[in-house]
Amino acid sequence: MRICENADKSFLGAVITIALPVGFQNLLATTAGMVDTIMIGSEGELAMAAVGISSQFFSLTNSCCYGFAGAALLFFAQYWGTRDEKGINRAFGIAITFMMSITLIFCGLAVIKSEFILGIYTDKESIVAAGIPYIRIAGFAYPLQVAVTLLSYLMRSTERVKAPLIGSVTGMFVNFILNWILIYGRFGMPKMGVAGAAVGTLASTAVNVGILLFFLLRSQCMVRMRLRDMFNWKGGFSKQYLGKAFPILCSEILYGFGQMLMNVVIGRQSESAIAAVAAFQALQGMIFAFYGGISEACSVLVGKEIGAGQHMKGYQYMKKFAVYSSVITFALCLAILIMNRPVLVLFGLGAEAMFYVKYMLVIFLAAGTLRACNFTITNCYRASGEPVFGAVLEISGLFLISVPATLVAGLVLHLPFLAVFACIYMDEMIRLIFEIGYTRSGKWIKPVTEAGKRALPEFWEELRTKK
């Protein structure tokens, strides 16, 4: 009884000290994006649709980089469990090298080939023309946004959650103030519209990076960051890292490509539907802030416990967090759905677009709850050293179910927009069924530390006893 009580206290403490700050930070980052959408919404549905379409290219950029960040998170968390500073440094060095190399290519495409890029996502020339000023400026923020992601992962994995939170708060205020000045032309500044929103995004991201670097260097007593360790990949480390990164990378790139295909279908709907998607994505981001925060906290805690050889504790954490993320997501979706009218008025949508968003939220009430659980479970697999199963399951569901269904519904059958939208989430239930069985088996626990490997026989014996 005492062991169970201590475990519950430990779990609650983890939720309060890590999950809540991370969730709040994600909420602030999402709020900044929603502020962009609301402010741009006052310029009309065309401007909102242009920003929404432009943002989809960064989502693809992020997908191509996340494999390296996801692998880094695995090593950060497990090495933190054994306080291996050199391991953390090497994981950071190799991740930032690959991520920056990829991001600079996408940055160049956004800036130089903006019209071509936007033309892939939509056939509406008016939206392309409106989006060009935004993506050309926002493209310069891509490397900074990637740096924010990796630095935040590093600090959260080593249980320094305040700095990313402070960076997000400050960045949000900078974004809001610059948006207000530049979008509308206050204080004698020219009225820049969507270009002003892009400048606000670029400046606020730069401020966020500066704050994270300041706190990282200031808190060297936790983990000392050294350049010579960051780029010392000898002893087979690069092979070990890339072995873990490759499945995640393939999963994220293919996932990003699959999402792009579905976005291409969405981009060929009416302008009201495209504007509705932009508003929905802002609301979805608020919901993701919380279940994403729980998921990231779970990744850190599960990885830390498995790296330290406490496999059963990590196993129990994973199961609890998966349930909590689903319950919280359902509650948030329901709350936004109930208050949809006053919330949607903020976006300046027309009657048709507001109708679409309302019923998109109804669809997401079920689909989002399943997605939250799948997202948390997949991230925990990765943090535990098993990146393959979740990746194969996610990509199989996407390309065998969701992508074909969306393409057929939108481009062949020309079904109503909401039917096309619902097809995006068709794979979530099937994924969850397979994940439940694999989670119960415990086969996803594959530590990279020596302490974790030594503790495996004891874990298997304890798991067999419990069954």
CSV table of C-alpha atoms in Angstrom, one decimal:
chain,number,residue,atom,x,y,z
A,1,MET,CA,0.0,0.0,0.0
A,2,ARG,CA,2.8,2.4,0.9
A,3,ILE,CA,4.6,1.7,-2.4
A,4,CYS,CA,1.5,2.4,-4.4
A,5,GLU,CA,0.9,5.6,-2.4
A,6,ASN,CA,4.4,6.8,-3.0
A,7,ALA,CA,4.1,6.0,-6.7
A,8,ASP,CA,0.9,8.1,-6.9
A,9,LYS,CA,2.6,11.0,-5.1
A,10,SER,CA,5.5,10.8,-7.5
A,11,PHE,CA,3.2,10.7,-10.5
A,12,LEU,CA,1.3,13.7,-9.2
A,13,GLY,CA,4.5,15.6,-8.5
A,14,ALA,CA,5.7,14.9,-12.0
A,15,VAL,CA,2.4,16.2,-13.5
A,16,ILE,CA,2.7,19.4,-11.4
A,17,THR,CA,6.4,20.1,-11.9
A,18,ILE,CA,6.8,19.2,-15.5
A,19,ALA,CA,3.5,18.6,-17.4
A,20,LEU,CA,1.8,21.8,-16.3
A,21,PRO,CA,4.6,24.2,-17.1
A,22,VAL,CA,5.2,22.5,-20.4
A,23,GLY,CA,1.5,22.6,-21.2
A,24,PHE,CA,1.3,26.2,-20.2
A,25,GLN,CA,4.3,27.0,-22.4
A,26,ASN,CA,2.7,25.2,-25.3
A,27,LEU,CA,-0.5,27.1,-24.7
A,28,LEU,CA,1.4,30.4,-24.8
A,29,ALA,CA,3.1,29.4,-28.1
A,30,THR,CA,-0.3,28.5,-29.5
A,31,THR,CA,-1.9,31.7,-28.1
A,32,ALA,CA,0.7,33.6,-30.1
A,33,GLY,CA,-0.3,31.8,-33.2
A,34,MET,CA,-4.0,32.3,-32.5
A,35,VAL,CA,-3.3,36.0,-31.9
A,36,ASP,CA,-1.8,36.1,-35.4
A,37,THR,CA,-4.9,34.4,-36.8
A,38,ILE,CA,-7.3,36.7,-35.0
A,39,MET,CA,-5.5,39.9,-35.9
A,40,ILE,CA,-5.2,38.8,-39.5
A,41,GLY,CA,-8.8,37.7,-39.5
A,42,SER,CA,-9.7,41.4,-39.2
A,43,GLU,CA,-8.2,41.8,-42.6
A,44,GLY,CA,-10.6,39.4,-44.1
A,45,GLU,CA,-11.0,35.6,-44.9
A,46,LEU,CA,-8.5,35.9,-47.8
A,47,ALA,CA,-5.7,37.1,-45.5
A,48,MET,CA,-6.5,34.4,-43.0
A,49,ALA,CA,-6.5,31.7,-45.7
A,50,ALA,CA,-3.1,33.0,-47.0
A,51,VAL,CA,-1.5,32.8,-43.6
A,52,GLY,CA,-3.0,29.3,-43.0
A,53,ILE,CA,-1.7,28.0,-46.3
A,54,SER,CA,1.8,29.6,-45.7
A,55,SER,CA,2.0,28.0,-42.3
A,56,GLN,CA,1.6,24.5,-43.8
A,57,PHE,CA,5.0,24.7,-45.4
A,58,PHE,CA,6.6,25.2,-42.0
A,59,SER,CA,4.7,22.2,-40.8
A,60,LEU,CA,6.5,20.2,-43.5
A,61,THR,CA,9.8,21.7,-42.5
A,62,ASN,CA,9.2,20.8,-38.9
A,63,SER,CA,8.3,17.2,-39.9
A,64,CYS,CA,11.6,16.8,-41.7
A,65,CYS,CA,13.5,18.0,-38.7
A,66,TYR,CA,11.6,16.3,-35.9
A,67,GLY,CA,13.1,12.9,-36.4
A,68,PHE,CA,16.5,14.3,-35.2
A,69,ALA,CA,14.8,16.2,-32.3
A,70,GLY,CA,12.8,13.1,-31.3
A,71,ALA,CA,16.0,11.0,-31.2
A,72,ALA,CA,17.7,13.7,-29.2
A,73,LEU,CA,14.9,13.8,-26.7
A,74,LEU,CA,15.3,10.0,-26.3
A,75,PHE,CA,19.0,10.4,-25.5
A,76,PHE,CA,18.5,13.6,-23.4
A,77,ALA,CA,16.0,11.9,-21.1
A,78,GLN,CA,17.8,8.6,-20.7
A,79,TYR,CA,21.3,10.2,-20.2
A,80,TRP,CA,19.7,12.6,-17.7
A,81,GLY,CA,18.6,9.5,-15.7
A,82,THR,CA,22.3,8.6,-15.3
A,83,ARG,CA,23.6,12.2,-15.3
A,84,ASP,CA,25.8,11.6,-18.4
A,85,GLU,CA,26.8,15.1,-19.4
A,86,LYS,CA,28.9,14.1,-22.3
A,87,GLY,CA,26.1,12.0,-23.8
A,88,ILE,CA,23.7,14.9,-23.6
A,89,ASN,CA,26.2,17.2,-25.2
A,90,ARG,CA,26.8,14.8,-28.1
A,91,ALA,CA,23.1,14.2,-28.7
A,92,PHE,CA,22.6,18.0,-28.8
A,93,GLY,CA,25.5,18.6,-31.2
A,94,ILE,CA,24.5,16.0,-33.7
A,95,ALA,CA,20.8,17.0,-33.6
A,96,ILE,CA,21.4,20.7,-34.2
A,97,THR,CA,23.9,20.0,-37.0
A,98,PHE,CA,21.3,17.9,-39.0
A,99,MET,CA,18.3,20.1,-38.1
A,100,MET,CA,20.0,23.3,-39.2
A,101,SER,CA,21.2,21.8,-42.4
A,102,ILE,CA,17.7,20.8,-43.4
A,103,THR,CA,16.0,23.9,-42.2
A,104,LEU,CA,18.3,26.2,-44.2
A,105,ILE,CA,17.2,24.5,-47.4
A,106,PHE,CA,13.5,25.0,-46.5
A,107,CYS,CA,14.3,28.6,-45.5
A,108,GLY,CA,15.8,29.2,-49.0
A,109,LEU,CA,12.8,27.7,-50.7
A,110,ALA,CA,10.3,29.8,-48.7
A,111,VAL,CA,12.2,33.0,-49.5
A,112,ILE,CA,13.2,32.4,-53.1
A,113,LYS,CA,10.5,30.1,-54.5
A,114,SER,CA,7.5,31.3,-52.4
A,115,GLU,CA,5.1,31.5,-55.3
A,116,PHE,CA,5.9,28.0,-56.4
A,117,ILE,CA,5.6,26.6,-52.9
A,118,LEU,CA,2.2,28.2,-52.2
A,119,GLY,CA,1.0,27.0,-55.6
A,120,ILE,CA,1.5,23.4,-54.5
A,121,TYR,CA,-0.9,23.9,-51.6
A,122,THR,CA,-3.7,25.7,-53.3
A,123,ASP,CA,-5.0,26.5,-56.8
A,124,LYS,CA,-6.4,29.9,-55.6
A,125,GLU,CA,-4.3,32.6,-57.2
A,126,SER,CA,-5.7,35.2,-54.9
A,127,ILE,CA,-4.5,33.2,-51.8
A,128,VAL,CA,-1.1,32.7,-53.4
A,129,ALA,CA,-0.7,36.4,-54.1
A,130,ALA,CA,-1.7,37.3,-50.5
A,131,GLY,CA,0.5,34.6,-48.9
A,132,ILE,CA,3.8,35.5,-50.7
A,133,PRO,CA,4.7,38.5,-48.5
A,134,TYR,CA,4.1,36.4,-45.4
A,135,ILE,CA,6.1,33.3,-46.3
A,136,ARG,CA,9.1,35.3,-47.6
A,137,ILE,CA,9.6,36.9,-44.3
A,138,ALA,CA,8.5,34.0,-42.1
A,139,GLY,CA,10.9,31.8,-43.9
A,140,PHE,CA,13.8,33.5,-42.1
A,141,ALA,CA,12.3,32.4,-38.8
A,142,TYR,CA,12.4,28.7,-39.7
A,143,PRO,CA,16.0,28.1,-38.3
A,144,LEU,CA,15.2,30.0,-35.2
A,145,GLN,CA,12.0,28.0,-34.6
A,146,VAL,CA,13.9,24.8,-35.0
A,147,ALA,CA,16.5,26.0,-32.5
A,148,VAL,CA,13.7,26.9,-30.0
A,149,THR,CA,12.3,23.3,-30.4
A,150,LEU,CA,15.7,21.6,-29.7
A,151,LEU,CA,16.7,24.0,-26.8
A,152,SER,CA,13.3,23.5,-25.2
A,153,TYR,CA,13.6,19.7,-25.4
A,154,LEU,CA,17.1,19.9,-23.9
A,155,MET,CA,16.0,22.0,-20.9
A,156,ARG,CA,12.8,20.1,-20.3
A,157,SER,CA,14.6,16.8,-20.4
A,158,THR,CA,17.0,18.0,-17.7
A,159,GLU,CA,14.0,19.2,-15.7
A,160,ARG,CA,14.5,23.0,-16.3
A,161,VAL,CA,11.0,23.9,-17.3
A,162,LYS,CA,11.0,27.6,-16.2
A,163,ALA,CA,13.3,28.9,-19.0
A,164,PRO,CA,11.2,27.7,-21.9
A,165,LEU,CA,8.1,29.1,-20.2
A,166,ILE,CA,9.7,32.5,-19.7
A,167,GLY,CA,10.9,32.5,-23.3
A,168,SER,CA,7.4,31.7,-24.5
A,169,VAL,CA,5.8,34.4,-22.4
A,170,THR,CA,8.2,37.0,-23.6
A,171,GLY,CA,8.0,35.9,-27.2
A,172,MET,CA,4.2,36.0,-27.0
A,173,PHE,CA,4.2,39.6,-25.8
A,174,VAL,CA,6.7,40.7,-28.4
A,175,ASN,CA,4.6,39.0,-31.1
A,176,PHE,CA,1.4,40.7,-29.9
A,177,ILE,CA,2.9,44.2,-29.7
A,178,LEU,CA,4.6,44.0,-33.1
A,179,ASN,CA,1.5,42.5,-34.7
A,180,TRP,CA,-0.6,45.3,-33.4
A,181,ILE,CA,1.9,47.9,-34.6
A,182,LEU,CA,2.7,46.4,-38.0
A,183,ILE,CA,-0.5,44.7,-39.2
A,184,TYR,CA,-2.6,47.9,-38.6
A,185,GLY,CA,0.1,50.6,-39.0
A,186,ARG,CA,0.2,52.1,-35.6
A,187,PHE,CA,2.7,54.8,-34.3
A,188,GLY,CA,3.3,56.0,-37.8
A,189,MET,CA,4.5,52.6,-39.1
A,190,PRO,CA,3.2,51.5,-42.5
A,191,LYS,CA,0.2,49.1,-42.5
A,192,MET,CA,1.8,45.8,-43.5
A,193,GLY,CA,-1.0,43.3,-43.1
A,194,VAL,CA,0.1,39.7,-43.4
A,195,ALA,CA,3.7,40.8,-43.8
A,196,GLY,CA,3.5,42.6,-40.4
A,197,ALA,CA,2.4,39.3,-38.8
A,198,ALA,CA,5.4,37.6,-40.4
A,199,VAL,CA,7.8,40.2,-39.0
A,200,GLY,CA,6.2,39.8,-35.5
A,201,THR,CA,6.8,36.0,-35.8
A,202,LEU,CA,10.4,36.4,-36.8
A,203,ALA,CA,11.2,38.9,-34.0
A,204,SER,CA,9.4,37.0,-31.3
A,205,THR,CA,11.2,33.8,-32.2
A,206,ALA,CA,14.6,35.5,-32.1
A,207,VAL,CA,13.8,36.8,-28.6
A,208,ASN,CA,12.7,33.3,-27.5
A,209,VAL,CA,16.0,31.8,-28.7
A,210,GLY,CA,18.0,34.6,-27.0
A,211,ILE,CA,16.3,33.9,-23.6
A,212,LEU,CA,16.8,30.1,-23.9
A,213,LEU,CA,20.5,30.5,-24.6
A,214,PHE,CA,20.8,32.9,-21.7
A,215,PHE,CA,19.3,30.5,-19.3
A,216,LEU,CA,21.1,27.5,-20.7
A,217,LEU,CA,24.5,29.2,-20.2
A,218,ARG,CA,23.5,30.5,-16.8
A,219,SER,CA,22.5,27.1,-15.5
A,220,GLN,CA,25.7,25.2,-16.3
A,221,CYS,CA,25.6,23.7,-12.9
A,222,MET,CA,22.9,21.3,-14.1
A,223,VAL,CA,24.4,20.2,-17.4
A,224,ARG,CA,27.6,21.9,-18.7
A,225,MET,CA,27.4,22.4,-22.4
A,226,ARG,CA,30.8,22.1,-24.1
A,227,LEU,CA,31.5,22.5,-27.8
A,228,ARG,CA,34.3,19.9,-27.8
A,229,ASP,CA,31.8,17.3,-26.4
A,230,MET,CA,28.9,18.4,-28.7
A,231,PHE,CA,30.9,17.5,-31.8
A,232,ASN,CA,32.8,14.5,-30.5
A,233,TRP,CA,30.8,11.6,-32.1
A,234,LYS,CA,33.5,8.9,-31.7
A,235,GLY,CA,33.0,5.5,-30.2
A,236,GLY,CA,30.0,4.6,-32.4
A,237,PHE,CA,27.8,7.3,-31.0
A,238,SER,CA,26.8,8.7,-34.4
A,239,LYS,CA,25.7,5.2,-35.5
A,240,GLN,CA,23.7,4.6,-32.4
A,241,TYR,CA,22.0,8.0,-32.6
A,242,LEU,CA,21.2,7.7,-36.3
A,243,GLY,CA,19.9,4.2,-35.7
A,244,LYS,CA,17.3,5.6,-33.3
A,245,ALA,CA,16.7,8.8,-35.4
A,246,PHE,CA,16.2,7.0,-38.7
A,247,PRO,CA,12.8,5.4,-38.0
A,248,ILE,CA,11.6,8.6,-36.4
A,249,LEU,CA,12.9,10.7,-39.3
A,250,CYS,CA,11.3,8.4,-41.9
A,251,SER,CA,8.0,8.6,-39.9
A,252,GLU,CA,8.0,12.3,-39.6
A,253,ILE,CA,9.0,13.0,-43.2
A,254,LEU,CA,6.4,10.6,-44.5
A,255,TYR,CA,3.8,12.0,-42.0
A,256,GLY,CA,4.6,15.5,-43.2
A,257,PHE,CA,4.3,14.4,-46.8
A,258,GLY,CA,1.0,12.7,-46.0
A,259,GLN,CA,-0.3,15.8,-44.3
A,260,MET,CA,0.8,17.9,-47.3
A,261,LEU,CA,-1.3,15.6,-49.6
A,262,MET,CA,-4.3,16.1,-47.5
A,263,ASN,CA,-3.6,19.9,-47.2
A,264,VAL,CA,-3.5,20.0,-51.0
A,265,VAL,CA,-7.0,18.6,-51.1
A,266,ILE,CA,-8.1,21.1,-48.4
A,267,GLY,CA,-6.5,23.9,-50.4
A,268,ARG,CA,-8.8,23.1,-53.3
A,269,GLN,CA,-12.0,23.7,-51.3
A,270,SER,CA,-13.8,27.0,-51.1
A,271,GLU,CA,-12.1,30.1,-49.6
A,272,SER,CA,-14.5,30.0,-46.7
A,273,ALA,CA,-13.5,26.3,-46.0
A,274,ILE,CA,-9.8,27.3,-46.2
A,275,ALA,CA,-10.3,30.2,-43.8
A,276,ALA,CA,-12.3,27.8,-41.5
A,277,VAL,CA,-9.3,25.4,-41.4
A,278,ALA,CA,-7.0,28.3,-40.4
A,279,ALA,CA,-9.3,29.1,-37.5
A,280,PHE,CA,-9.7,25.5,-36.5
A,281,GLN,CA,-6.0,24.9,-36.5
A,282,ALA,CA,-5.6,27.8,-34.1
A,283,LEU,CA,-8.2,26.2,-31.7
A,284,GLN,CA,-6.7,22.8,-32.3
A,285,GLY,CA,-3.4,24.3,-31.2
A,286,MET,CA,-4.8,25.3,-27.9
A,287,ILE,CA,-6.0,21.8,-27.3
A,288,PHE,CA,-2.7,20.4,-28.4
A,289,ALA,CA,-0.9,22.7,-26.0
A,290,PHE,CA,-2.3,20.6,-23.1
A,291,TYR,CA,-2.1,17.0,-24.4
A,292,GLY,CA,1.2,17.9,-26.1
A,293,GLY,CA,2.5,19.1,-22.7
A,294,ILE,CA,1.4,15.9,-21.0
A,295,SER,CA,3.0,13.9,-23.8
A,296,GLU,CA,6.3,15.7,-23.6
A,297,ALA,CA,6.4,15.5,-19.8
A,298,CYS,CA,5.6,11.8,-20.1
A,299,SER,CA,8.5,11.3,-22.6
A,300,VAL,CA,10.9,13.0,-20.2
A,301,LEU,CA,9.8,11.0,-17.2
A,302,VAL,CA,9.5,7.7,-18.9
A,303,GLY,CA,12.9,8.1,-20.6
A,304,LYS,CA,14.5,9.2,-17.4
A,305,GLU,CA,13.2,6.2,-15.4
A,306,ILE,CA,14.1,3.7,-18.1
A,307,GLY,CA,17.5,5.2,-18.5
A,308,ALA,CA,18.0,4.8,-14.7
A,309,GLY,CA,16.8,1.2,-14.8
A,310,GLN,CA,13.4,1.9,-13.2
A,311,HIS,CA,11.4,0.2,-15.9
A,312,MET,CA,8.2,-0.7,-14.1
A,313,LYS,CA,7.9,2.9,-12.9
A,314,GLY,CA,8.2,4.1,-16.5
A,315,TYR,CA,5.7,1.5,-17.7
A,316,GLN,CA,3.1,2.7,-15.2
A,317,TYR,CA,3.8,6.4,-16.0
A,318,MET,CA,3.1,5.7,-19.6
A,319,LYS,CA,-0.2,4.1,-19.1
A,320,LYS,CA,-1.5,6.8,-16.7
A,321,PHE,CA,-0.4,9.6,-19.0
A,322,ALA,CA,-2.1,8.1,-22.0
A,323,VAL,CA,-5.4,8.1,-20.1
A,324,TYR,CA,-5.0,11.6,-18.7
A,325,SER,CA,-4.1,13.1,-22.1
A,326,SER,CA,-7.3,11.6,-23.6
A,327,VAL,CA,-9.6,12.8,-20.8
A,328,ILE,CA,-8.1,16.3,-20.8
A,329,THR,CA,-8.4,16.6,-24.6
A,330,PHE,CA,-12.1,15.5,-24.6
A,331,ALA,CA,-12.9,18.0,-21.8
A,332,LEU,CA,-11.2,20.9,-23.7
A,333,CYS,CA,-12.8,20.0,-27.0
A,334,LEU,CA,-16.2,19.9,-25.3
A,335,ALA,CA,-15.6,23.2,-23.6
A,336,ILE,CA,-14.6,25.0,-26.8
A,337,LEU,CA,-17.6,23.4,-28.6
A,338,ILE,CA,-20.0,24.6,-26.0
A,339,MET,CA,-18.6,28.2,-26.2
A,340,ASN,CA,-18.1,28.1,-30.0
A,341,ARG,CA,-20.1,31.2,-30.8
A,342,PRO,CA,-18.3,33.8,-28.7
A,343,VAL,CA,-14.9,32.1,-29.6
A,344,LEU,CA,-15.4,32.0,-33.3
A,345,VAL,CA,-16.6,35.6,-33.5
A,346,LEU,CA,-13.0,36.6,-32.6
A,347,PHE,CA,-11.8,35.3,-36.0
A,348,GLY,CA,-14.0,37.5,-38.1
A,349,LEU,CA,-15.3,34.6,-40.1
A,350,GLY,CA,-18.4,34.7,-42.4
A,351,ALA,CA,-21.5,32.6,-41.7
A,352,GLU,CA,-20.3,29.7,-43.9
A,353,ALA,CA,-16.9,29.5,-42.4
A,354,MET,CA,-18.3,29.6,-38.8
A,355,PHE,CA,-20.6,26.8,-39.7
A,356,TYR,CA,-17.7,24.7,-40.9
A,357,VAL,CA,-15.5,25.4,-37.8
A,358,LYS,CA,-18.4,24.4,-35.4
A,359,TYR,CA,-18.8,21.0,-37.0
A,360,MET,CA,-15.1,20.5,-37.4
A,361,LEU,CA,-15.0,20.8,-33.6
A,362,VAL,CA,-17.7,18.2,-33.3
A,363,ILE,CA,-15.7,15.8,-35.4
A,364,PHE,CA,-12.5,16.5,-33.4
A,365,LEU,CA,-14.3,15.9,-30.1
A,366,ALA,CA,-14.0,12.2,-30.9
A,367,ALA,CA,-11.0,12.1,-33.3
A,368,GLY,CA,-8.9,14.5,-31.1
A,369,THR,CA,-9.4,12.3,-28.0
A,370,LEU,CA,-8.1,9.3,-29.9
A,371,ARG,CA,-5.2,11.3,-31.4
A,372,ALA,CA,-4.1,12.6,-28.0
A,373,CYS,CA,-3.8,9.1,-26.7
A,374,ASN,CA,-2.0,7.9,-29.8
A,375,PHE,CA,0.4,10.9,-29.7
A,376,THR,CA,1.3,10.3,-26.1
A,377,ILE,CA,1.9,6.6,-26.6
A,378,THR,CA,4.1,7.0,-29.7
A,379,ASN,CA,6.2,9.6,-28.0
A,380,CYS,CA,6.7,7.3,-25.0
A,381,TYR,CA,7.8,4.5,-27.3
A,382,ARG,CA,10.4,6.8,-28.7
A,383,ALA,CA,11.7,8.0,-25.3
A,384,SER,CA,11.9,4.4,-24.2
A,385,GLY,CA,14.2,3.5,-27.1
A,386,GLU,CA,11.6,1.9,-29.5
A,387,PRO,CA,11.0,4.3,-32.4
A,388,VAL,CA,10.1,1.7,-35.0
A,389,PHE,CA,6.7,0.3,-34.0
A,390,GLY,CA,5.0,3.6,-33.5
A,391,ALA,CA,6.5,4.9,-36.7
A,392,VAL,CA,5.4,2.0,-38.8
A,393,LEU,CA,1.9,2.0,-37.3
A,394,GLU,CA,1.5,5.8,-37.8
A,395,ILE,CA,2.6,5.8,-41.4
A,396,SER,CA,0.7,2.7,-42.3
A,397,GLY,CA,-2.5,4.2,-41.0
A,398,LEU,CA,-1.9,7.5,-42.7
A,399,PHE,CA,-1.1,6.1,-46.2
A,400,LEU,CA,-3.3,3.1,-46.2
A,401,ILE,CA,-6.4,4.8,-44.7
A,402,SER,CA,-6.5,8.6,-44.2
A,403,VAL,CA,-4.6,9.9,-47.2
A,404,PRO,CA,-6.5,7.7,-49.8
A,405,ALA,CA,-9.8,8.4,-48.1
A,406,THR,CA,-9.2,12.2,-48.2
A,407,LEU,CA,-8.0,12.2,-51.8
A,408,VAL,CA,-10.9,10.1,-53.0
A,409,ALA,CA,-13.5,12.1,-51.0
A,410,GLY,CA,-12.1,15.5,-52.1
A,411,LEU,CA,-10.8,15.1,-55.6
A,412,VAL,CA,-12.8,12.1,-57.0
A,413,LEU,CA,-16.2,12.1,-55.3
A,414,HIS,CA,-16.2,15.8,-54.5
A,415,LEU,CA,-18.0,15.2,-51.2
A,416,PRO,CA,-19.0,18.1,-49.0
A,417,PHE,CA,-16.1,19.8,-47.1
A,418,LEU,CA,-16.9,18.3,-43.7
A,419,ALA,CA,-16.9,14.8,-45.1
A,420,VAL,CA,-13.5,15.4,-46.6
A,421,PHE,CA,-12.3,16.8,-43.3
A,422,ALA,CA,-13.5,13.8,-41.3
A,423,CYS,CA,-11.5,11.5,-43.6
A,424,ILE,CA,-8.2,13.0,-42.2
A,425,TYR,CA,-8.8,11.2,-38.9
A,426,MET,CA,-10.0,7.8,-40.1
A,427,ASP,CA,-6.9,5.9,-38.9
A,428,GLU,CA,-6.8,7.0,-35.3
A,429,MET,CA,-9.0,4.2,-33.8
A,430,ILE,CA,-7.2,1.4,-35.7
A,431,ARG,CA,-3.9,2.7,-34.5
A,432,LEU,CA,-5.0,2.8,-30.9
A,433,ILE,CA,-6.2,-0.8,-31.0
A,434,PHE,CA,-2.7,-2.0,-32.0
A,435,GLU,CA,-1.0,0.3,-29.5
A,436,ILE,CA,-3.0,-1.0,-26.5
A,437,GLY,CA,-1.8,-4.5,-27.1
A,438,TYR,CA,1.9,-3.5,-27.7
A,439,THR,CA,1.9,-1.2,-24.7
A,440,ARG,CA,0.7,-4.0,-22.4
A,441,SER,CA,3.5,-6.3,-23.7
A,442,GLY,CA,6.2,-4.0,-22.5
A,443,LYS,CA,8.3,-4.8,-25.6
A,444,TRP,CA,8.8,-1.0,-26.3
A,445,ILE,CA,11.2,-0.7,-23.3
A,446,LYS,CA,14.6,-0.7,-25.0
A,447,PRO,CA,17.1,1.4,-22.9
A,448,VAL,CA,20.3,2.9,-24.4
A,449,THR,CA,22.1,3.3,-21.0
A,450,GLU,CA,24.0,0.5,-19.3
A,451,ALA,CA,22.0,0.8,-16.1
A,452,GLY,CA,18.8,0.4,-18.1
A,453,LYS,CA,20.1,-2.6,-19.9
A,454,ARG,CA,21.1,-4.3,-16.7
A,455,ALA,CA,17.6,-3.9,-15.2
A,456,LEU,CA,15.8,-5.5,-18.1
A,457,PRO,CA,15.7,-9.1,-16.8
A,458,GLU,CA,14.2,-8.0,-13.5
A,459,PHE,CA,11.6,-6.0,-15.3
A,460,TRP,CA,10.5,-8.9,-17.5
A,461,GLU,CA,10.2,-11.1,-14.5
A,462,GLU,CA,8.1,-8.5,-12.6
A,463,LEU,CA,5.9,-8.0,-15.7
A,464,ARG,CA,5.3,-11.7,-16.0
A,465,THR,CA,4.3,-11.9,-12.3
A,466,LYS,CA,1.8,-9.0,-12.7
A,467,LYS,CA,0.2,-10.7,-15.7
